[in-house]
Coordinates of C-alpha atoms in Angstrom, one line a residue:
M1 CA 58.7 87.1 -22.0
I2 CA 55.7 84.7 -22.6
L3 CA 57.7 82.3 -20.2
V4 CA 58.3 85.1 -17.5
L5 CA 54.9 86.3 -17.6
L6 CA 53.7 82.4 -16.9
Q7 CA 56.1 82.1 -14.4
M8 CA 55.2 85.4 -12.6
I9 CA 51.3 84.4 -12.8
L10 CA 52.1 80.9 -11.4
W11 CA 54.2 82.1 -8.7
L12 CA 51.5 84.5 -7.7
V13 CA 48.6 82.0 -7.8
L14 CA 51.3 79.5 -5.3
F15 CA 51.7 82.4 -3.1
M16 CA 47.9 83.3 -2.7
L17 CA 47.2 79.6 -1.7
A18 CA 50.3 79.5 0.6
L19 CA 48.7 81.7 2.8
P20 CA 45.2 79.8 3.7
V21 CA 47.0 76.8 3.6
L22 CA 49.6 78.1 6.1
V23 CA 46.9 79.5 8.3
L24 CA 45.2 76.5 8.3
L25 CA 48.1 74.3 9.4
V26 CA 48.8 76.5 12.2
Q27 CA 45.4 76.7 13.6
V28 CA 45.4 72.8 13.5
L29 CA 48.9 72.5 15.1
A30 CA 47.6 75.0 17.8
A31 CA 44.2 73.2 18.5
R32 CA 46.2 69.9 19.0
W33 CA 49.2 71.1 20.9
A34 CA 49.3 74.8 22.2
P35 CA 48.5 74.9 25.9
P36 CA 44.9 75.5 26.8
R37 CA 43.5 79.0 27.4
S38 CA 40.6 79.2 29.6
T39 CA 38.0 81.5 28.2
G40 CA 37.2 82.9 31.9
S41 CA 33.8 84.0 33.4
S42 CA 32.5 86.6 35.4
L43 CA 31.2 86.0 38.7
H44 CA 28.1 87.8 37.9
R45 CA 25.4 85.9 36.3
P46 CA 24.0 88.5 34.0
R47 CA 20.3 89.1 32.9
I48 CA 19.7 87.4 29.7
A49 CA 17.6 87.9 26.8
V50 CA 17.6 85.0 24.0
L51 CA 16.7 86.2 20.6
V52 CA 15.3 83.7 18.1
P53 CA 14.8 84.5 14.5
A54 CA 12.5 82.4 13.0
H55 CA 10.8 81.8 9.3
N56 CA 8.5 79.1 8.9
E57 CA 9.7 76.8 11.9
A58 CA 6.3 75.6 13.1
A59 CA 7.6 71.7 13.0
G60 CA 10.6 72.4 15.3
I61 CA 10.3 75.8 17.3
A62 CA 8.5 74.4 20.5
D63 CA 11.6 72.1 21.3
V64 CA 13.8 74.9 20.7
V65 CA 11.9 77.3 22.9
A66 CA 11.7 74.5 25.8
G67 CA 15.2 74.0 25.6
I68 CA 16.0 77.7 25.9
R69 CA 13.7 77.9 28.9
L70 CA 15.5 75.1 30.9
Q71 CA 18.6 77.3 30.9
L72 CA 17.0 80.8 31.9
E73 CA 16.5 82.3 35.3
T74 CA 13.9 84.8 36.8
G75 CA 14.6 88.0 34.9
D76 CA 15.6 86.4 31.7
R77 CA 13.4 86.3 28.7
V78 CA 13.2 84.4 25.2
L79 CA 11.8 86.3 22.4
V80 CA 10.8 84.8 19.0
V81 CA 10.8 86.9 16.0
A82 CA 8.4 85.3 13.5
D83 CA 9.6 86.7 10.5
N84 CA 7.4 86.8 7.4
C85 CA 6.0 83.3 8.4
S86 CA 3.1 82.0 6.6
D87 CA 2.9 78.8 9.3
E88 CA 1.8 78.6 12.8
T89 CA 5.5 79.6 14.1
A90 CA 4.3 82.6 16.2
R91 CA 1.4 80.6 17.7
I92 CA 3.2 77.4 18.6
A93 CA 6.4 79.5 19.9
G94 CA 4.1 81.5 22.2
E95 CA 2.4 78.3 23.5
A96 CA 5.7 76.9 24.3
G97 CA 6.5 80.0 26.6
A98 CA 8.2 82.7 24.3
E99 CA 7.4 86.1 24.0
V100 CA 6.5 86.6 20.3
T101 CA 6.8 89.2 18.1
E102 CA 5.9 89.0 14.2
R103 CA 7.5 90.8 11.4
F104 CA 6.3 91.3 7.7
H105 CA 8.1 92.9 4.8
D106 CA 7.6 92.0 1.2
L107 CA 11.0 93.4 0.2
L108 CA 13.2 93.3 3.2
R109 CA 13.7 90.0 3.9
G110 CA 16.1 87.9 5.9
K111 CA 17.8 87.3 9.2
G112 CA 19.5 90.7 9.7
Y113 CA 16.4 92.4 9.5
A114 CA 14.4 89.9 11.9
L115 CA 17.1 90.5 14.3
D116 CA 16.9 94.3 14.1
H117 CA 13.2 94.0 14.6
G118 CA 14.0 91.9 17.7
I119 CA 16.6 94.2 19.2
R120 CA 14.0 97.1 19.0
Q121 CA 11.3 94.9 20.7
L122 CA 13.9 94.2 23.5
S123 CA 15.0 97.6 23.9
S124 CA 11.8 98.6 26.5
D125 CA 13.3 96.6 28.8
A126 CA 16.9 95.8 27.9
P127 CA 18.9 92.9 29.2
Q128 CA 22.5 92.9 30.1
V129 CA 23.4 90.1 27.7
V130 CA 21.8 89.4 24.4
I131 CA 22.3 85.9 23.1
I132 CA 21.2 84.9 19.7
V133 CA 20.0 81.1 18.9
D134 CA 18.7 80.0 15.5
A135 CA 15.1 78.3 15.3
D136 CA 16.7 75.0 14.5
C137 CA 19.6 74.9 17.1
Y138 CA 19.7 73.2 20.6
L139 CA 21.9 73.8 23.5
K140 CA 24.2 71.7 25.4
P141 CA 23.8 72.4 29.5
K142 CA 24.8 75.8 30.9
A143 CA 25.4 77.2 27.3
L144 CA 23.8 80.3 27.7
E145 CA 25.0 80.8 31.1
T146 CA 28.6 80.2 30.0
V147 CA 28.6 82.7 27.1
A148 CA 26.8 85.3 29.1
R149 CA 29.4 85.3 32.0
A150 CA 32.3 85.3 29.5
C151 CA 30.8 88.1 27.5
V152 CA 30.5 90.2 30.6
Q153 CA 34.1 89.4 32.1
H154 CA 35.5 90.5 28.9
N155 CA 33.3 93.0 27.5
R156 CA 33.7 91.4 24.0
P157 CA 31.1 89.2 21.8
V158 CA 31.4 85.6 22.3
Q159 CA 31.0 82.8 20.3
A160 CA 29.7 79.4 21.4
L161 CA 31.2 76.3 19.6
Y162 CA 28.4 75.8 17.0
L163 CA 28.5 72.0 15.7
M164 CA 26.2 70.6 12.8
H165 CA 25.8 66.8 12.9
A166 CA 24.7 64.3 9.9
P167 CA 21.2 62.6 10.2
D168 CA 21.0 59.0 10.9
G169 CA 21.4 57.3 7.7
G170 CA 22.8 60.5 5.9
G171 CA 25.6 58.6 4.0
P172 CA 29.3 59.5 3.8
M173 CA 28.8 62.7 1.8
R174 CA 26.9 64.1 5.0
K175 CA 29.8 62.7 7.2
I176 CA 32.3 64.5 5.3
A177 CA 30.2 67.8 5.4
E178 CA 30.0 67.1 9.2
F179 CA 34.1 66.9 9.4
A180 CA 34.5 69.9 7.2
W181 CA 32.5 71.7 9.7
L182 CA 34.1 70.3 12.5
V183 CA 37.3 71.8 11.2
K184 CA 35.8 75.2 10.5
N185 CA 33.6 75.8 13.6
L186 CA 36.0 73.8 16.2
V187 CA 39.4 73.1 15.1
R188 CA 40.3 76.3 13.5
P189 CA 38.8 78.6 16.0
L190 CA 40.2 76.5 18.9
G191 CA 43.8 76.9 17.3
F192 CA 43.4 80.7 17.3
Q193 CA 41.7 81.0 20.8
K194 CA 44.8 79.0 22.1
L195 CA 46.8 81.7 20.5
G196 CA 44.8 84.7 22.0
Q197 CA 43.2 85.3 18.4
P198 CA 39.6 86.3 17.7
C199 CA 37.1 84.1 15.9
Q200 CA 34.3 84.6 13.2
L201 CA 30.8 84.8 14.3
M202 CA 28.9 81.7 13.3
G203 CA 25.4 82.9 13.4
T204 CA 24.0 81.1 16.4
G205 CA 25.5 80.8 19.8
M206 CA 26.4 84.5 19.9
A207 CA 26.2 86.7 23.0
F208 CA 26.5 90.4 22.9
T209 CA 26.4 93.0 25.9
W210 CA 23.5 95.1 25.2
Q211 CA 25.6 98.1 24.2
Q212 CA 27.5 96.3 21.7
I213 CA 24.1 94.5 19.8
S214 CA 22.0 97.6 20.2
Q215 CA 24.5 99.7 18.3
A216 CA 25.2 97.2 15.6
N217 CA 24.1 97.6 12.1
L218 CA 21.9 94.5 11.7
A219 CA 19.2 95.6 9.4
T220 CA 20.9 94.5 6.3
G221 CA 20.1 91.5 3.9
H222 CA 23.8 90.2 3.6
I223 CA 23.8 86.5 2.7
V224 CA 26.0 85.8 5.7
E225 CA 25.1 88.5 8.4
D226 CA 26.9 86.7 11.3
M227 CA 30.2 87.3 9.4
K228 CA 29.9 90.7 8.4
L229 CA 28.8 91.7 12.1
G230 CA 32.0 90.0 13.5
V231 CA 34.0 92.0 10.9
D232 CA 32.0 95.3 12.0
L233 CA 32.5 94.6 15.6
A234 CA 36.4 93.8 15.1
E235 CA 37.0 97.2 13.4
A236 CA 35.0 98.6 16.4
G237 CA 37.7 97.4 18.4
Q238 CA 35.5 94.3 19.9
P239 CA 36.7 91.2 18.2
P240 CA 34.7 88.1 18.9
L241 CA 35.9 85.5 21.4
F242 CA 35.6 82.1 20.9
C243 CA 34.1 80.0 23.9
P244 CA 34.6 76.1 23.2
E245 CA 33.2 75.5 26.8
A246 CA 29.5 76.2 25.6
T247 CA 28.1 74.3 22.6
V248 CA 25.1 74.9 20.3
Y249 CA 24.3 72.2 17.7
S250 CA 22.1 71.3 15.0
F251 CA 21.5 68.8 12.1
F252 CA 22.3 68.9 8.4
P253 CA 18.8 68.3 6.4
S254 CA 18.2 64.9 4.9
S255 CA 17.3 66.2 1.4
D256 CA 19.7 67.1 -1.0
T257 CA 17.6 70.3 -1.7
G258 CA 18.2 71.3 2.0
V259 CA 21.7 70.5 1.9
S260 CA 22.3 72.5 -1.7
T261 CA 20.6 75.7 -0.2
Q262 CA 22.5 75.7 2.8
R263 CA 25.9 75.2 1.0
T264 CA 25.5 77.8 -1.5
R265 CA 24.1 80.3 0.9
W266 CA 27.1 79.7 3.3
E267 CA 30.0 79.2 0.7
H268 CA 29.0 82.2 -1.9
G269 CA 28.6 84.1 1.6
H270 CA 32.2 83.3 2.7
L271 CA 33.7 83.9 -0.6
S272 CA 32.0 87.4 -0.8
V273 CA 33.3 88.1 2.5
I274 CA 36.7 87.3 1.4
Q275 CA 36.6 89.6 -1.5
S276 CA 34.9 92.5 0.0
Y277 CA 36.5 92.6 3.8
V278 CA 39.9 90.5 3.8
P279 CA 41.7 93.2 2.0
R280 CA 40.2 95.8 4.2
L281 CA 40.8 94.4 7.5
F282 CA 44.7 93.7 6.2
V283 CA 44.8 97.4 5.3
G284 CA 43.1 98.4 8.9
S285 CA 45.4 96.2 10.8
V286 CA 48.4 98.0 9.2
R287 CA 47.3 101.4 9.7
R288 CA 46.1 100.8 13.4
S289 CA 48.7 98.3 14.4
N290 CA 45.9 96.2 15.4
S291 CA 47.0 92.3 15.6
A292 CA 43.3 91.2 16.2
L293 CA 42.3 92.6 12.6
A294 CA 45.2 90.7 11.1
A295 CA 44.3 87.7 12.6
L296 CA 40.9 87.8 11.8
A297 CA 41.4 88.6 8.1
L298 CA 43.9 85.7 8.0
D299 CA 41.1 83.5 9.5
L300 CA 38.7 84.9 6.9
S301 CA 41.1 84.3 3.9
V302 CA 41.0 80.5 4.3
P303 CA 38.1 79.4 1.8
P304 CA 35.5 76.7 2.4
L305 CA 37.9 73.3 3.0
A306 CA 36.7 71.6 -0.2
L307 CA 37.5 74.7 -2.6
L308 CA 41.1 75.0 -1.0
V309 CA 41.7 71.2 -1.9
M310 CA 40.4 71.8 -5.2
L311 CA 42.7 75.0 -6.0
V312 CA 45.7 73.4 -4.5
L313 CA 45.5 70.2 -6.2
A314 CA 44.5 72.3 -9.7
A315 CA 47.8 74.6 -9.1
S316 CA 49.9 71.6 -8.2
L317 CA 48.7 70.1 -11.8
V318 CA 49.5 73.2 -13.6
A319 CA 52.9 73.1 -11.7
A320 CA 53.7 69.5 -12.8
V321 CA 53.0 70.6 -16.4
A322 CA 55.1 73.7 -16.4
W323 CA 57.8 71.6 -15.2
L324 CA 57.5 68.8 -17.7
A325 CA 57.1 71.3 -20.6
L326 CA 59.3 74.0 -19.6
G327 CA 61.5 72.8 -16.9
L328 CA 60.3 75.0 -14.2
I329 CA 61.3 72.9 -10.9
W330 CA 60.9 75.2 -8.2
P331 CA 56.9 75.9 -8.6
M332 CA 56.4 72.2 -8.8
L333 CA 58.2 71.6 -5.5
V334 CA 56.5 74.6 -3.9
S335 CA 52.9 73.1 -5.0
A336 CA 53.9 69.8 -3.7
L337 CA 55.2 71.4 -0.4
L338 CA 51.4 73.1 -0.3
V339 CA 49.7 69.6 -1.1
C340 CA 51.9 68.0 1.8
S341 CA 50.9 70.8 4.1
M342 CA 47.3 70.6 3.5
G343 CA 47.4 67.0 3.8
A344 CA 49.0 67.1 7.1
A345 CA 46.5 69.8 8.4
I346 CA 43.5 67.6 7.4
L347 CA 44.9 64.2 8.8
L348 CA 45.9 66.0 12.1
A349 CA 42.7 67.4 12.5
W350 CA 40.9 64.0 11.8
S351 CA 43.0 62.3 14.1
G352 CA 42.5 64.6 17.1
Y353 CA 38.9 65.4 16.5
G354 CA 37.2 63.7 13.6
R355 CA 37.7 60.1 14.5
D356 CA 34.2 59.8 15.9
V357 CA 32.7 61.5 13.1
I358 CA 34.0 59.6 10.2
S359 CA 36.6 56.8 9.5
L360 CA 40.0 57.5 7.7
G361 CA 38.5 55.4 4.7
E362 CA 35.7 57.6 4.2
L363 CA 37.7 60.6 4.7
L364 CA 39.9 59.3 1.8
S365 CA 37.0 59.2 -0.3
A366 CA 36.2 63.0 -0.1
F367 CA 37.2 63.4 -3.7
A368 CA 33.9 62.5 -4.9
Y369 CA 32.5 65.2 -2.2
V370 CA 35.0 67.8 -3.7
A371 CA 33.9 67.1 -7.3
R372 CA 30.2 67.6 -6.5
K373 CA 30.7 71.2 -5.1
I374 CA 32.4 72.2 -8.7
P375 CA 29.3 73.7 -9.8
L376 CA 28.4 75.6 -6.9
Y377 CA 31.7 77.5 -7.2
F378 CA 31.1 78.1 -11.1
K379 CA 27.7 79.5 -10.1
Y380 CA 29.8 81.8 -7.5
L381 CA 31.3 83.2 -10.8
F382 CA 28.5 83.6 -13.3
N383 CA 25.3 83.5 -10.8
R384 CA 26.2 84.1 -7.5
Q385 CA 23.7 84.2 -4.6
V386 CA 23.5 87.5 -2.7
A387 CA 19.8 87.3 -1.0
W388 CA 19.4 85.2 2.2
V389 CA 17.4 81.9 1.6
R390 CA 16.3 79.8 4.1
S391 CA 17.1 76.2 4.1
K392 CA 14.4 73.7 3.4
R393 CA 13.5 71.8 6.6
D394 CA 13.5 67.8 6.9
S395 CA 9.6 68.2 8.1
E396 CA 8.8 70.1 4.7

């Protein structure tokens, strides 16, 4: 009985790991070799409002506003929400040419509340499209126009390509982080886009029609409000569309403290979304015969790349021990297949998109990067982060 129970547990673990590994492999293969699919755009250039939530961003907000204003036309607006700021963010943003509104609240803190405040400020002169850009992000040429036209054309939320770059001299760990980000925010959504499937919202470079964003539930303190918003809109019949033709980018902090804060917020938030929303989306996809909900659930089921590598390797070690001690060969063979599939997906993603980011030798040294994140995942089990915390900027 004990042997049967152990086999059942091992097979259950392997099955649960096979799903995200298979999704990752399919997305990478599609990104590399599926036929391109144009996002498409409206001939009509809508009136745009760019909403910039900002908390103590005095050091960089002027450059961000200036970059946004270069892409605006007559009738467009840029509104900075200076949320619980204790610095000169509001004054500097105003001097840079943005409309500014300030918000203060001792308890209701976080990006979601800032966005809700900004939408209410825009409602007196509502635009056709609202584009959210974070206060530490920059735009490639025509990014705003591209996502706005696509949003109007498809009447769906549109997510631009959002990249994070390692700072100069950041070292191999920052390069590995940049590659992992590239896989998550370019390779995987591009694969699903080519297959006609939706993507997750990524927090910045997001375009919405006024009706979509004004009716959304933004005033929450959810740690990853972007993922939650994407799920809410998909359940409302408007799954987000990936637009790789438009690019928004930022930079990882140089300080270890800033990077640690970012990783904790992103990865704890992602794991909480997997736990809370993936089962609900699968059930909803079956009840409503909705393939978009199923695709989004599959996409969300892929955990952070470092964690997936860690779990697959750990399961393979357990399967090998079970084979040596108990003669259970099939779980060992399946676990080996998972390791090969995951390794193939990572190498294919690197060869197609990551060569300029990281060398193969640096990529193969990523085991140290994975090991350094073990405490982060234990913290999720015993002391997870549930409140939004802003990352420390290099200027601070």
